[in-house]
Amino acid sequence: MCAVTTGFLIVGIVATAIALVAVIFDGVFEVFDVDLPGDGSVSLLALTGGLGAFGWAGLILASLTDLPAWAVVVLAIAVGFAIAAGGAWLTAVLRRHSTPDGAGSITTMTGVAGVMDTAARPGHPGVVRVVYSGSPRTLTAHVTVDVAAGALVTVSAVVSPDVVRVTPAEA
């Protein structure tokens, strides 16, 4: 049983170390990304979580029970699959509720209404407040005509991630 215990310990340590590195240094393993069939719910954390659970459960079962080695392996596999399945399910739920790529991008902000927080005139930008993709944003606003603080405006162009061109809203 000593070789089995050592094997479980090694799997548990390696899988846990990989998971910790993946969490602490987000994106460090992106070079190894592989497109797996399905909806993309199998993540590195789900896989390493399952392997870690397999290793640690096997170590605990082998150390604290008198079960034969085959039973310990079967139970550890069951625990590992349960944890990996739970991680895959959680990944799928989080992806289903996340914002699609580009949905919150400022580049599609043209036409969004806002309110000037500070007055602006040509050559002297002001500050505009908008709600975009459900989030309030405060941006630098360039204008071609004088716009007073509190005036309703419409974004006419996106200059940069923090700067927009606005025009007074039509009454």
mmCIF file of C-alpha atoms in Angstrom:
data_model
loop_
_atom_site.group_PDB
_atom_site.id
_atom_site.type_symbol
_atom_site.label_atom_id
_atom_site.label_comp_id
_atom_site.label_asym_id
_atom_site.label_seq_id
_atom_site.Cartn_x
_atom_site.Cartn_y
_atom_site.Cartn_z
ATOM 1 C CA MET A 1 0.000 0.000 0.000
ATOM 2 C CA CYS A 2 3.050 2.288 0.404
ATOM 3 C CA ALA A 3 3.583 2.651 -3.371
ATOM 4 C CA VAL A 4 -0.103 3.451 -3.851
ATOM 5 C CA THR A 5 0.019 6.065 -1.078
ATOM 6 C CA THR A 6 3.108 7.657 -2.621
ATOM 7 C CA GLY A 7 1.439 7.739 -6.026
ATOM 8 C CA PHE A 8 -1.631 9.456 -4.598
ATOM 9 C CA LEU A 9 0.579 11.959 -2.781
ATOM 10 C CA ILE A 10 2.503 12.838 -5.952
ATOM 11 C CA VAL A 11 -0.678 13.260 -8.024
ATOM 12 C CA GLY A 12 -2.248 15.407 -5.307
ATOM 13 C CA ILE A 13 0.785 17.675 -4.940
ATOM 14 C CA VAL A 14 1.383 18.126 -8.689
ATOM 15 C CA ALA A 15 -2.281 18.784 -9.512
ATOM 16 C CA THR A 16 -2.657 21.209 -6.616
ATOM 17 C CA ALA A 17 0.518 23.055 -7.622
ATOM 18 C CA ILE A 18 -0.686 23.397 -11.229
ATOM 19 C CA ALA A 19 -4.082 24.660 -10.047
ATOM 20 C CA LEU A 20 -2.478 27.203 -7.707
ATOM 21 C CA VAL A 21 -0.158 28.496 -10.441
ATOM 22 C CA ALA A 22 -3.144 28.763 -12.822
ATOM 23 C CA VAL A 23 -5.137 30.756 -10.257
ATOM 24 C CA ILE A 24 -2.306 33.024 -9.081
ATOM 25 C CA PHE A 25 -0.844 33.686 -12.541
ATOM 26 C CA ASP A 26 -4.041 33.895 -14.578
ATOM 27 C CA GLY A 27 -3.394 32.989 -18.217
ATOM 28 C CA VAL A 28 0.038 31.404 -17.663
ATOM 29 C CA PHE A 29 -1.130 28.119 -19.236
ATOM 30 C CA GLU A 30 -2.926 29.671 -22.233
ATOM 31 C CA VAL A 31 -0.099 28.494 -24.486
ATOM 32 C CA PHE A 32 -1.292 24.932 -23.761
ATOM 33 C CA ASP A 33 -4.962 25.618 -24.519
ATOM 34 C CA VAL A 34 -6.565 22.897 -26.573
ATOM 35 C CA ASP A 35 -10.015 23.159 -28.112
ATOM 36 C CA LEU A 36 -11.888 20.174 -26.755
ATOM 37 C CA PRO A 37 -15.186 19.045 -28.229
ATOM 38 C CA GLY A 38 -18.307 20.316 -26.489
ATOM 39 C CA ASP A 39 -19.326 23.642 -25.033
ATOM 40 C CA GLY A 40 -15.925 24.528 -23.556
ATOM 41 C CA SER A 41 -16.916 23.716 -19.989
ATOM 42 C CA VAL A 42 -13.850 21.537 -19.390
ATOM 43 C CA SER A 43 -11.283 23.936 -17.952
ATOM 44 C CA LEU A 44 -7.769 23.517 -16.627
ATOM 45 C CA LEU A 45 -9.035 24.181 -13.101
ATOM 46 C CA ALA A 46 -11.763 21.536 -13.437
ATOM 47 C CA LEU A 47 -9.218 18.976 -14.644
ATOM 48 C CA THR A 48 -6.586 19.802 -12.021
ATOM 49 C CA GLY A 49 -9.289 19.933 -9.360
ATOM 50 C CA GLY A 50 -10.386 16.442 -10.332
ATOM 51 C CA LEU A 51 -6.829 15.123 -10.375
ATOM 52 C CA GLY A 52 -6.038 16.821 -7.069
ATOM 53 C CA ALA A 53 -9.190 15.395 -5.501
ATOM 54 C CA PHE A 54 -8.254 11.951 -6.824
ATOM 55 C CA GLY A 55 -4.781 12.201 -5.283
ATOM 56 C CA TRP A 56 -5.789 13.626 -1.916
ATOM 57 C CA ALA A 57 -8.852 11.371 -1.532
ATOM 58 C CA GLY A 58 -6.735 8.335 -2.385
ATOM 59 C CA LEU A 59 -4.069 9.367 0.117
ATOM 60 C CA ILE A 60 -6.636 9.902 2.878
ATOM 61 C CA LEU A 61 -8.483 6.653 2.138
ATOM 62 C CA ALA A 62 -5.246 4.639 1.942
ATOM 63 C CA SER A 63 -3.934 6.165 5.169
ATOM 64 C CA LEU A 64 -7.065 6.087 7.313
ATOM 65 C CA THR A 65 -8.872 2.918 6.216
ATOM 66 C CA ASP A 66 -8.097 -0.753 5.841
ATOM 67 C CA LEU A 67 -9.647 -0.952 2.358
ATOM 68 C CA PRO A 68 -7.838 -2.988 -0.276
ATOM 69 C CA ALA A 69 -5.796 -0.968 -2.815
ATOM 70 C CA TRP A 70 -8.289 -1.588 -5.657
ATOM 71 C CA ALA A 71 -11.155 -0.182 -3.542
ATOM 72 C CA VAL A 72 -9.125 2.896 -2.612
ATOM 73 C CA VAL A 73 -8.328 3.525 -6.295
ATOM 74 C CA VAL A 74 -11.984 3.108 -7.335
ATOM 75 C CA LEU A 75 -13.218 5.455 -4.589
ATOM 76 C CA ALA A 76 -10.497 8.015 -5.389
ATOM 77 C CA ILE A 77 -11.475 7.910 -9.075
ATOM 78 C CA ALA A 78 -15.118 8.482 -8.109
ATOM 79 C CA VAL A 79 -14.181 11.486 -5.958
ATOM 80 C CA GLY A 80 -11.930 12.871 -8.712
ATOM 81 C CA PHE A 81 -14.658 12.541 -11.342
ATOM 82 C CA ALA A 82 -17.212 14.140 -9.015
ATOM 83 C CA ILE A 83 -14.973 17.156 -8.375
ATOM 84 C CA ALA A 84 -14.032 17.494 -12.074
ATOM 85 C CA ALA A 85 -17.710 17.247 -13.070
ATOM 86 C CA GLY A 86 -18.610 19.880 -10.487
ATOM 87 C CA GLY A 87 -15.872 22.158 -11.823
ATOM 88 C CA ALA A 88 -17.020 21.622 -15.416
ATOM 89 C CA TRP A 89 -20.615 22.359 -14.408
ATOM 90 C CA LEU A 90 -19.574 25.538 -12.583
ATOM 91 C CA THR A 91 -17.464 26.633 -15.578
ATOM 92 C CA ALA A 92 -20.446 26.086 -17.896
ATOM 93 C CA VAL A 93 -22.744 28.097 -15.599
ATOM 94 C CA LEU A 94 -20.251 30.975 -15.367
ATOM 95 C CA ARG A 95 -19.699 31.036 -19.136
ATOM 96 C CA ARG A 96 -23.437 30.980 -19.774
ATOM 97 C CA HIS A 97 -23.872 34.067 -17.583
ATOM 98 C CA SER A 98 -20.818 35.991 -18.826
ATOM 99 C CA THR A 99 -20.813 38.851 -21.295
ATOM 100 C CA PRO A 100 -19.930 37.809 -24.848
ATOM 101 C CA ASP A 101 -16.627 39.077 -26.238
ATOM 102 C CA GLY A 102 -16.968 42.663 -27.398
ATOM 103 C CA ALA A 103 -20.400 43.190 -25.837
ATOM 104 C CA GLY A 104 -19.043 45.766 -23.407
ATOM 105 C CA SER A 105 -16.508 47.210 -25.821
ATOM 106 C CA ILE A 106 -16.505 50.978 -25.988
ATOM 107 C CA THR A 107 -16.017 50.825 -29.776
ATOM 108 C CA THR A 108 -19.736 50.162 -30.228
ATOM 109 C CA MET A 109 -20.816 53.068 -28.015
ATOM 110 C CA THR A 110 -21.827 55.388 -30.887
ATOM 111 C CA GLY A 111 -25.421 56.554 -30.397
ATOM 112 C CA VAL A 112 -25.479 56.092 -26.614
ATOM 113 C CA ALA A 113 -27.086 58.949 -24.659
ATOM 114 C CA GLY A 114 -25.315 60.650 -21.776
ATOM 115 C CA VAL A 115 -25.269 63.661 -19.484
ATOM 116 C CA MET A 116 -22.464 66.211 -19.385
ATOM 117 C CA ASP A 117 -20.954 66.369 -15.894
ATOM 118 C CA THR A 118 -18.784 69.364 -16.772
ATOM 119 C CA ALA A 119 -19.268 71.910 -19.536
ATOM 120 C CA ALA A 120 -17.269 71.622 -22.737
ATOM 121 C CA ARG A 121 -16.485 73.836 -25.690
ATOM 122 C CA PRO A 122 -14.452 73.267 -28.848
ATOM 123 C CA GLY A 123 -10.821 72.714 -27.863
ATOM 124 C CA HIS A 124 -11.724 72.340 -24.168
ATOM 125 C CA PRO A 125 -13.065 68.871 -23.391
ATOM 126 C CA GLY A 126 -15.597 68.150 -20.696
ATOM 127 C CA VAL A 127 -16.729 65.047 -18.851
ATOM 128 C CA VAL A 128 -19.719 62.963 -19.924
ATOM 129 C CA ARG A 129 -21.489 60.283 -17.895
ATOM 130 C CA VAL A 130 -23.128 57.376 -19.762
ATOM 131 C CA VAL A 131 -24.591 54.006 -18.887
ATOM 132 C CA TYR A 132 -23.326 51.402 -21.321
ATOM 133 C CA SER A 133 -23.739 47.623 -21.168
ATOM 134 C CA GLY A 134 -25.358 48.092 -17.772
ATOM 135 C CA SER A 135 -22.367 49.910 -16.265
ATOM 136 C CA PRO A 136 -21.955 53.612 -15.552
ATOM 137 C CA ARG A 137 -18.935 55.140 -17.274
ATOM 138 C CA THR A 138 -17.342 58.560 -17.054
ATOM 139 C CA LEU A 139 -15.446 59.632 -20.169
ATOM 140 C CA THR A 140 -13.673 62.669 -21.539
ATOM 141 C CA ALA A 141 -15.937 64.352 -24.081
ATOM 142 C CA HIS A 142 -14.856 66.446 -27.066
ATOM 143 C CA VAL A 143 -17.431 68.723 -28.702
ATOM 144 C CA THR A 144 -17.768 70.902 -31.811
ATOM 145 C CA VAL A 145 -20.200 73.346 -30.147
ATOM 146 C CA ASP A 146 -20.532 74.636 -26.591
ATOM 147 C CA VAL A 147 -22.314 72.150 -24.301
ATOM 148 C CA ALA A 148 -23.355 73.097 -20.756
ATOM 149 C CA ALA A 149 -23.040 70.914 -17.664
ATOM 150 C CA GLY A 150 -26.203 68.849 -17.214
ATOM 151 C CA ALA A 151 -27.011 68.877 -20.941
ATOM 152 C CA LEU A 152 -28.168 65.673 -22.609
ATOM 153 C CA VAL A 153 -25.762 64.498 -25.306
ATOM 154 C CA THR A 154 -25.287 61.610 -27.708
ATOM 155 C CA VAL A 155 -21.968 59.874 -28.385
ATOM 156 C CA SER A 156 -21.159 60.527 -32.051
ATOM 157 C CA ALA A 157 -17.720 58.908 -32.213
ATOM 158 C CA VAL A 158 -15.260 56.954 -30.098
ATOM 159 C CA VAL A 159 -11.821 58.569 -30.113
ATOM 160 C CA SER A 160 -10.056 56.224 -27.663
ATOM 161 C CA PRO A 161 -11.024 53.935 -24.765
ATOM 162 C CA ASP A 162 -11.491 56.962 -22.469
ATOM 163 C CA VAL A 163 -12.433 59.689 -24.949
ATOM 164 C CA VAL A 164 -15.583 60.199 -27.005
ATOM 165 C CA ARG A 165 -16.968 62.905 -29.250
ATOM 166 C CA VAL A 166 -20.482 64.015 -28.300
ATOM 167 C CA THR A 167 -23.195 66.159 -29.824
ATOM 168 C CA PRO A 168 -26.110 67.796 -28.027
ATOM 169 C CA ALA A 169 -29.142 65.532 -27.935
ATOM 170 C CA GLU A 170 -32.010 66.632 -30.116
ATOM 171 C CA ALA A 171 -34.952 67.950 -28.134
#
